[in-house]
Amino acid sequence: MTFRPTLDFLLYDWLDAESLNQNERFADHSRETFDAVLDTCERIAREKYAPANRIVDTQEPHFDGEKVILPQATHDAHEAYAGSGMLSAAQDYEIGGMQLPYTVQAAANAFFAMASVSIGSNMLTSGNANLLMVHGTPTQQEVFAKNEFSGRWAGTMCLSEPQAGSSLSDVATRAVPDGADFQDDPLGPRYRLTGNKMWISSGDHELTENIVHIVLAKIPDADGKLVPGTRGISLFIVPKKMVDTAGALTGERNDVALAGLNHKLGWRGTTNTLLNFGEGRYPVDGKAGAVGYLVGQPGKGLHCMFHMMNEARIAIGMAATMLGMAGYEASLAYARQRPQGRPVGPAGKDAARPQVRIIEHADVRRMLLAQKAYCEGSLALQLYCARLVDVQKTGDAQAADEARLLLEVLTPIAKSWPSEWCLEANSLAIQVHGGYGYTRDFPVEQYWRDNRLNMIHEGTHGIQAADLLGRKVLMEDGRGLALLAARIAETAARAAAVPALAADAQALTDALAQVEAATRAAWSTGDPGAALANAVPYMQAFGHTVLAWIWLDLAHRSLQDDAAASTPATVGRLGAASYFYHYELPKIGAWLHVVETRDPTCAQMPEEAF
């Protein structure tokens, strides 16, 4: 199986994406228009992205003293992507968008992540612009967001700082009003920012004529002190180059300076930067301080930023998924053509017999089946979440609210589960290749390196786990968890009526009960420290239960079409579902045991004993 038939099954047979055109917003579309978008993106990914994947890995970004240099292939790929209209694919016709369902946009973007995940800054640019379309003023939308959607400008997300990392409470970048008339700037209340931001992807490059930084900073109080915690964080638009209200460059550089490039394990095609704001290298109007325009209300910056952060988290989940998928397809092709070893018969191995291809060995099939189960299941989860986004935006009030809550609960899983298990798929792809796997003669080592970053991108595993167990399953009196549990139970009930799936349906029912019991037990003492000490095992078990649900639903859908029941594609999906239930779902018992008992082994380990 190649990737496209798998994607088509998930989109059309499982999620019924074609029915989205029954919504007024998508009424102009049909399967033909959806397929045309997928065809275009698949072609661009094949022609502009895939051939450059090794080039951007070996020709890393470098600074020549004036500007960041990227390979020509990166410029060509970005131009092709921007020209396709995909940056604004889900936006309104009125601003140049296609009004595509986000489900289709997410599916189309999967081709680029699979072909070369580290080319370009498209994910951050569209996320930046989407944030402004929700929280920005009409002028900010017109000047900044629309120029990002067109591909003329790029966007970033500037959260982390060298001394703070992921601890946003400790953000120290300052924003002070710029003059007595700071409230009157048509681009938004104008401030001067000073501070440093670290790990800023696409923070400097020459792919576009301007870069729009979205920056978290704190406005000092009347005594000049920064408000502790996240309550004092505000959000600002800080363009690399100054612009006027018509979106034209003024010719003046903003006081944002590249302090250094970070040299990474993977994603080497994307610049990763340390940026200095307001150090005086590029004074504006003769003064130091980066000019920034307030987005939303003072002190509400994190609320606004979460719009972009959550979108980025799901996008990272898709990136991790497609890197796993790329490794799976590469190792499958290798296993089908690599002769090595002989099968064991009743009399042992017969050295006189010809070698067999390694795919004929049971352990290689185990590794391939694991990759298939991880990656195809993860892709289904990503597209399911994308479908929820469409329901949240276009459904009736009840459906939209339920989609919102389900997304709240599923987002930590959609980001972190692929980052862990599709990385494991990449490790297995290396193993299938044997010694060749860890050489640069084959692509799988690069896929692993690229994917290893995703467990850290957009919030580490520990942060996502604490968010899931500490907030998401408890919010609104646990209503999100209850909604998800109801959908899982409904799938199990339908599958229980199919003899071939009845045992798996019962296993899923039992797993759900274990997760719910562990959730209650973790919080039974009301002590957050004890409850969250084993948040990561909780998230692993929760994620495996969610993926088991996904696989059972896919298996059930596959068996609804009698004509397709014996096709290789259906047999493959059923095999992957069986693998997940036989080899993966049983793992949750060990993970949940430490959660239920609030095991203190890790939390109470004395520092001096390490």
mmCIF file of N, CA and C in Angstrom, residues 77 331 580 606-608:
data_model
loop_
_atom_site.group_PDB
_atom_site.id
_atom_site.type_symbol
_atom_site.label_atom_id
_atom_site.label_comp_id
_atom_site.label_asym_id
_atom_site.label_seq_id
_atom_site.Cartn_x
_atom_site.Cartn_y
_atom_site.Cartn_z
ATOM 1 N N ALA A 77 10.911 25.566 -2.753
ATOM 2 C CA ALA A 77 9.815 24.847 -2.099
ATOM 3 C C ALA A 77 8.836 25.829 -1.465
ATOM 4 N N SER A 331 11.308 1.421 5.094
ATOM 5 C CA SER A 331 11.729 0.113 5.612
ATOM 6 C C SER A 331 10.925 -1.020 4.985
ATOM 7 N N PHE A 580 -2.249 -4.109 17.544
ATOM 8 C CA PHE A 580 -2.363 -3.121 18.607
ATOM 9 C C PHE A 580 -3.041 -3.722 19.834
ATOM 10 N N PRO A 606 15.925 10.842 46.511
ATOM 11 C CA PRO A 606 16.779 11.946 46.957
ATOM 12 C C PRO A 606 17.764 12.362 45.876
ATOM 13 N N GLU A 607 17.965 13.653 45.757
ATOM 14 C CA GLU A 607 18.864 14.158 44.724
ATOM 15 C C GLU A 607 20.256 13.547 44.842
ATOM 16 N N GLU A 608 20.763 13.420 46.075
ATOM 17 C CA GLU A 608 22.122 12.922 46.252
ATOM 18 C C GLU A 608 22.251 11.443 45.920
#
